[in-house]
Amino acid sequence: MEIRGSLPPEPAALARQQPYEGVWRFTAPAVDVSVPQARHAVRDLLRRQRVPAHEDLVQGLLLIVSELVTNAVRHAALLSPQVAVEMAIGAEWIRVSVEDNHPYRPRALETDCGQTGGRGLLLVREITEEAGGVCDVEQTANGGKIVWAALPLAPLPGITSPRRAP
C-alpha cells in the first residue's frame, strides 16, 4: 500500500466522518449536451450518497452546476475540449467546481435588462451568497481555471428561502 502526501487519519477522525463525505470528479466534452448531463450526475450523486441537503440547497446547487458548465462550454471549448466537474462533500459544506483549460478569468457582469445572456456568474454569486456560501475563480498550474462555489449543508440562522417567505 502506498500513501502519498500525508499520514492516514486518526481512528477518531474516521469515526467522525459522515458516510456521505467524499470527493467525486468526472469529465465531459465541452459541448451543450454536457450541461444537463452534469446537472443530472450531481443530483444523482447527492441522492446516492444520501447527503442531508434541503431541497432549496439542492436546487441552488444544480443551477450553479448548470451555469458553470454552460460557461465552460460556451467560452472555453476552443482551448478546452473537456471540462471537469468536482463535488467535494464534507460534514458541513458542499463544494462544486468546474475546471477548464482556458486562461480567461471570468467575472460576474451586471447586464442591462435588454440582454438575454451574460448573467450566469452573477446568478452563481447571488445564489451562493444567499445560502451563506462563498465562490471564486482560481488559476490552475497548467494555465486554466477552476470556478467554484461552496455552500453550507445546513441553512444559516435567519436565512429563509424566498419561496417560504411570508
PDB file of C-alpha atoms in Angstrom:
ATOM      1  CA  MET A   1       0.000   0.000   0.000  1.00  0.00           C
ATOM      2  CA  GLU A   2       1.341   3.399  -0.945  1.00  0.00           C
ATOM      3  CA  ILE A   3       0.423   6.531   0.983  1.00  0.00           C
ATOM      4  CA  ARG A   4       1.091   9.832  -0.752  1.00  0.00           C
ATOM      5  CA  GLY A   5       1.240  13.236   0.833  1.00  0.00           C
ATOM      6  CA  SER A   6       0.083  12.640   4.384  1.00  0.00           C
ATOM      7  CA  LEU A   7      -0.343  10.194   7.206  1.00  0.00           C
ATOM      8  CA  PRO A   8      -3.592   8.241   7.423  1.00  0.00           C
ATOM      9  CA  PRO A   9      -6.260   9.903   9.567  1.00  0.00           C
ATOM     10  CA  GLU A  10      -6.518   9.009  13.214  1.00  0.00           C
ATOM     11  CA  PRO A  11      -9.222   6.413  14.044  1.00  0.00           C
ATOM     12  CA  ALA A  12     -11.166   9.067  15.994  1.00  0.00           C
ATOM     13  CA  ALA A  13     -11.292  11.268  12.881  1.00  0.00           C
ATOM     14  CA  LEU A  14     -12.620   8.375  10.820  1.00  0.00           C
ATOM     15  CA  ALA A  15     -15.359   7.795  13.394  1.00  0.00           C
ATOM     16  CA  ARG A  16     -16.477  11.434  12.988  1.00  0.00           C
ATOM     17  CA  GLN A  17     -16.596  11.277   9.196  1.00  0.00           C
ATOM     18  CA  GLN A  18     -20.104  11.200   7.778  1.00  0.00           C
ATOM     19  CA  PRO A  19     -20.961   8.382   5.337  1.00  0.00           C
ATOM     20  CA  TYR A  20     -21.825  10.900   2.620  1.00  0.00           C
ATOM     21  CA  GLU A  21     -18.459  12.702   2.753  1.00  0.00           C
ATOM     22  CA  GLY A  22     -16.005  12.443  -0.120  1.00  0.00           C
ATOM     23  CA  VAL A  23     -14.735  13.897  -3.376  1.00  0.00           C
ATOM     24  CA  TRP A  24     -16.027  12.884  -6.804  1.00  0.00           C
ATOM     25  CA  ARG A  25     -14.723  14.132 -10.144  1.00  0.00           C
ATOM     26  CA  PHE A  26     -15.896  13.497 -13.670  1.00  0.00           C
ATOM     27  CA  THR A  27     -15.058  14.919 -17.063  1.00  0.00           C
ATOM     28  CA  ALA A  28     -17.275  15.670 -20.015  1.00  0.00           C
ATOM     29  CA  PRO A  29     -16.770  17.029 -23.505  1.00  0.00           C
ATOM     30  CA  ALA A  30     -17.209  20.794 -23.796  1.00  0.00           C
ATOM     31  CA  VAL A  31     -20.492  20.515 -25.720  1.00  0.00           C
ATOM     32  CA  ASP A  32     -24.043  21.649 -24.947  1.00  0.00           C
ATOM     33  CA  VAL A  33     -25.340  18.181 -24.046  1.00  0.00           C
ATOM     34  CA  SER A  34     -22.831  18.052 -21.169  1.00  0.00           C
ATOM     35  CA  VAL A  35     -24.767  20.716 -19.253  1.00  0.00           C
ATOM     36  CA  PRO A  36     -27.831  18.597 -18.382  1.00  0.00           C
ATOM     37  CA  GLN A  37     -25.630  15.523 -18.024  1.00  0.00           C
ATOM     38  CA  ALA A  38     -23.505  17.289 -15.397  1.00  0.00           C
ATOM     39  CA  ARG A  39     -26.592  18.531 -13.567  1.00  0.00           C
ATOM     40  CA  HIS A  40     -28.114  15.027 -13.512  1.00  0.00           C
ATOM     41  CA  ALA A  41     -24.812  13.473 -12.399  1.00  0.00           C
ATOM     42  CA  VAL A  42     -24.604  15.874  -9.454  1.00  0.00           C
ATOM     43  CA  ARG A  43     -28.257  15.309  -8.498  1.00  0.00           C
ATOM     44  CA  ASP A  44     -27.780  11.530  -8.688  1.00  0.00           C
ATOM     45  CA  LEU A  45     -24.600  11.726  -6.593  1.00  0.00           C
ATOM     46  CA  LEU A  46     -26.378  13.698  -3.859  1.00  0.00           C
ATOM     47  CA  ARG A  47     -29.172  11.100  -3.780  1.00  0.00           C
ATOM     48  CA  ARG A  48     -26.863   8.082  -3.937  1.00  0.00           C
ATOM     49  CA  GLN A  49     -24.696   9.392  -1.092  1.00  0.00           C
ATOM     50  CA  ARG A  50     -27.792  10.410   0.896  1.00  0.00           C
ATOM     51  CA  VAL A  51     -26.437  13.890   1.500  1.00  0.00           C
ATOM     52  CA  PRO A  52     -28.680  15.629   4.067  1.00  0.00           C
ATOM     53  CA  ALA A  53     -29.272  18.720   1.952  1.00  0.00           C
ATOM     54  CA  HIS A  54     -32.561  20.586   1.976  1.00  0.00           C
ATOM     55  CA  GLU A  55     -34.366  20.981  -1.358  1.00  0.00           C
ATOM     56  CA  ASP A  56     -33.570  24.700  -1.742  1.00  0.00           C
ATOM     57  CA  LEU A  57     -29.866  23.948  -1.418  1.00  0.00           C
ATOM     58  CA  VAL A  58     -30.067  21.131  -3.974  1.00  0.00           C
ATOM     59  CA  GLN A  59     -31.925  23.320  -6.475  1.00  0.00           C
ATOM     60  CA  GLY A  60     -29.451  26.157  -5.999  1.00  0.00           C
ATOM     61  CA  LEU A  61     -26.518  23.790  -6.373  1.00  0.00           C
ATOM     62  CA  LEU A  62     -27.954  22.301  -9.572  1.00  0.00           C
ATOM     63  CA  LEU A  63     -28.450  25.777 -11.016  1.00  0.00           C
ATOM     64  CA  ILE A  64     -24.848  26.646 -10.139  1.00  0.00           C
ATOM     65  CA  VAL A  65     -23.618  23.474 -11.875  1.00  0.00           C
ATOM     66  CA  SER A  66     -25.665  24.332 -14.966  1.00  0.00           C
ATOM     67  CA  GLU A  67     -24.327  27.877 -15.105  1.00  0.00           C
ATOM     68  CA  LEU A  68     -20.686  26.923 -14.558  1.00  0.00           C
ATOM     69  CA  VAL A  69     -20.697  24.100 -17.100  1.00  0.00           C
ATOM     70  CA  THR A  70     -22.576  26.298 -19.597  1.00  0.00           C
ATOM     71  CA  ASN A  71     -19.908  28.983 -19.216  1.00  0.00           C
ATOM     72  CA  ALA A  72     -17.125  26.464 -19.775  1.00  0.00           C
ATOM     73  CA  VAL A  73     -18.880  25.065 -22.865  1.00  0.00           C
ATOM     74  CA  ARG A  74     -19.626  28.495 -24.360  1.00  0.00           C
ATOM     75  CA  HIS A  75     -16.437  30.332 -23.539  1.00  0.00           C
ATOM     76  CA  ALA A  76     -13.644  27.774 -23.109  1.00  0.00           C
ATOM     77  CA  ALA A  77     -14.372  24.953 -25.561  1.00  0.00           C
ATOM     78  CA  LEU A  78     -11.933  26.243 -28.176  1.00  0.00           C
ATOM     79  CA  LEU A  79      -8.971  25.762 -25.824  1.00  0.00           C
ATOM     80  CA  SER A  80     -10.548  23.167 -23.565  1.00  0.00           C
ATOM     81  CA  PRO A  81     -12.329  20.296 -25.332  1.00  0.00           C
ATOM     82  CA  GLN A  82     -13.017  18.707 -21.912  1.00  0.00           C
ATOM     83  CA  VAL A  83     -14.386  20.187 -18.703  1.00  0.00           C
ATOM     84  CA  ALA A  84     -14.072  18.640 -15.271  1.00  0.00           C
ATOM     85  CA  VAL A  85     -16.730  18.818 -12.577  1.00  0.00           C
ATOM     86  CA  GLU A  86     -15.745  18.068  -8.999  1.00  0.00           C
ATOM     87  CA  MET A  87     -18.014  17.639  -5.993  1.00  0.00           C
ATOM     88  CA  ALA A  88     -16.436  17.777  -2.553  1.00  0.00           C
ATOM     89  CA  ILE A  89     -18.888  16.982   0.227  1.00  0.00           C
ATOM     90  CA  GLY A  90     -17.925  17.470   3.837  1.00  0.00           C
ATOM     91  CA  ALA A  91     -19.836  17.214   7.077  1.00  0.00           C
ATOM     92  CA  GLU A  92     -20.990  20.841   6.827  1.00  0.00           C
ATOM     93  CA  TRP A  93     -20.261  22.059   3.256  1.00  0.00           C
ATOM     94  CA  ILE A  94     -20.709  21.124  -0.378  1.00  0.00           C
ATOM     95  CA  ARG A  95     -18.199  22.493  -2.874  1.00  0.00           C
ATOM     96  CA  VAL A  96     -18.774  22.242  -6.607  1.00  0.00           C
ATOM     97  CA  SER A  97     -16.108  23.267  -9.079  1.00  0.00           C
ATOM     98  CA  VAL A  98     -15.775  23.309 -12.837  1.00  0.00           C
ATOM     99  CA  GLU A  99     -12.328  23.266 -14.405  1.00  0.00           C
ATOM    100  CA  ASP A 100     -11.298  24.076 -17.953  1.00  0.00           C
ATOM    101  CA  ASN A 101      -8.017  24.840 -19.715  1.00  0.00           C
ATOM    102  CA  HIS A 102      -8.892  28.328 -20.945  1.00  0.00           C
ATOM    103  CA  PRO A 103      -6.797  31.067 -19.273  1.00  0.00           C
ATOM    104  CA  TYR A 104      -9.513  33.769 -19.250  1.00  0.00           C
ATOM    105  CA  ARG A 105     -10.681  34.618 -15.727  1.00  0.00           C
ATOM    106  CA  PRO A 106     -14.434  35.277 -15.855  1.00  0.00           C
ATOM    107  CA  ARG A 107     -16.183  37.859 -13.730  1.00  0.00           C
ATOM    108  CA  ALA A 108     -19.799  38.449 -12.857  1.00  0.00           C
ATOM    109  CA  LEU A 109     -21.200  41.132 -15.119  1.00  0.00           C
ATOM    110  CA  GLU A 110     -24.084  43.464 -14.434  1.00  0.00           C
ATOM    111  CA  THR A 111     -26.053  43.443 -17.683  1.00  0.00           C
ATOM    112  CA  ASP A 112     -28.859  45.617 -18.870  1.00  0.00           C
ATOM    113  CA  CYS A 113     -32.388  44.246 -18.925  1.00  0.00           C
ATOM    114  CA  GLY A 114     -32.450  44.135 -22.730  1.00  0.00           C
ATOM    115  CA  GLN A 115     -29.732  41.479 -22.948  1.00  0.00           C
ATOM    116  CA  THR A 116     -30.667  37.823 -22.796  1.00  0.00           C
ATOM    117  CA  GLY A 117     -27.332  36.455 -21.589  1.00  0.00           C
ATOM    118  CA  GLY A 118     -24.306  37.319 -19.525  1.00  0.00           C
ATOM    119  CA  ARG A 119     -25.819  36.871 -16.077  1.00  0.00           C
ATOM    120  CA  GLY A 120     -24.607  33.361 -15.239  1.00  0.00           C
ATOM    121  CA  LEU A 121     -21.816  34.258 -12.828  1.00  0.00           C
ATOM    122  CA  LEU A 122     -23.923  36.993 -11.292  1.00  0.00           C
ATOM    123  CA  LEU A 123     -26.579  34.367 -10.625  1.00  0.00           C
ATOM    124  CA  VAL A 124     -23.978  31.964  -9.183  1.00  0.00           C
ATOM    125  CA  ARG A 125     -22.696  34.688  -6.870  1.00  0.00           C
ATOM    126  CA  GLU A 126     -26.201  35.646  -5.701  1.00  0.00           C
ATOM    127  CA  ILE A 127     -27.289  32.044  -5.029  1.00  0.00           C
ATOM    128  CA  THR A 128     -24.043  31.355  -3.182  1.00  0.00           C
ATOM    129  CA  GLU A 129     -24.227  34.476  -1.034  1.00  0.00           C
ATOM    130  CA  GLU A 130     -27.911  33.955  -0.227  1.00  0.00           C
ATOM    131  CA  ALA A 131     -27.073  30.465   1.063  1.00  0.00           C
ATOM    132  CA  GLY A 132     -24.223  31.824   3.201  1.00  0.00           C
ATOM    133  CA  GLY A 133     -21.523  30.363   0.974  1.00  0.00           C
ATOM    134  CA  VAL A 134     -18.549  31.609  -0.989  1.00  0.00           C
ATOM    135  CA  CYS A 135     -17.443  31.389  -4.613  1.00  0.00           C
ATOM    136  CA  ASP A 136     -14.292  32.270  -6.501  1.00  0.00           C
ATOM    137  CA  VAL A 137     -12.076  31.596  -9.513  1.00  0.00           C
ATOM    138  CA  GLU A 138      -8.590  30.066  -9.214  1.00  0.00           C
ATOM    139  CA  GLN A 139      -5.904  29.637 -11.839  1.00  0.00           C
ATOM    140  CA  THR A 140      -4.549  26.126 -12.379  1.00  0.00           C
ATOM    141  CA  ALA A 141      -0.887  25.180 -12.756  1.00  0.00           C
ATOM    142  CA  ASN A 142      -1.434  24.478 -16.467  1.00  0.00           C
ATOM    143  CA  GLY A 143      -2.862  27.958 -17.122  1.00  0.00           C
ATOM    144  CA  GLY A 144      -6.543  27.072 -16.977  1.00  0.00           C
ATOM    145  CA  LYS A 145      -9.029  27.908 -14.269  1.00  0.00           C
ATOM    146  CA  ILE A 146     -11.342  26.442 -11.669  1.00  0.00           C
ATOM    147  CA  VAL A 147     -14.586  28.249 -10.899  1.00  0.00           C
ATOM    148  CA  TRP A 148     -16.076  27.038  -7.625  1.00  0.00           C
ATOM    149  CA  ALA A 149     -18.847  27.609  -5.117  1.00  0.00           C
ATOM    150  CA  ALA A 150     -19.092  26.250  -1.592  1.00  0.00           C
ATOM    151  CA  LEU A 151     -22.436  26.138   0.196  1.00  0.00           C
ATOM    152  CA  PRO A 152     -23.260  25.170   3.792  1.00  0.00           C
ATOM    153  CA  LEU A 153     -25.313  21.993   4.147  1.00  0.00           C
ATOM    154  CA  ALA A 154     -27.477  23.470   6.884  1.00  0.00           C
ATOM    155  CA  PRO A 155     -29.301  26.761   6.309  1.00  0.00           C
ATOM    156  CA  LEU A 156     -27.759  29.609   8.260  1.00  0.00           C
ATOM    157  CA  PRO A 157     -29.893  31.186  11.001  1.00  0.00           C
ATOM    158  CA  GLY A 158     -32.035  33.997   9.676  1.00  0.00           C
ATOM    159  CA  ILE A 159     -31.817  32.896   6.039  1.00  0.00           C
ATOM    160  CA  THR A 160     -35.073  31.796   4.558  1.00  0.00           C
ATOM    161  CA  SER A 161     -35.937  30.770   1.065  1.00  0.00           C
ATOM    162  CA  PRO A 162     -37.877  33.333  -0.948  1.00  0.00           C
ATOM    163  CA  ARG A 163     -40.395  30.544  -1.618  1.00  0.00           C
ATOM    164  CA  ARG A 164     -41.031  30.206   2.083  1.00  0.00           C
ATOM    165  CA  ALA A 165     -41.098  33.869   2.981  1.00  0.00           C
ATOM    166  CA  PRO A 166     -44.469  35.173   4.208  1.00  0.00           C
TER     167      PRO A 166
END
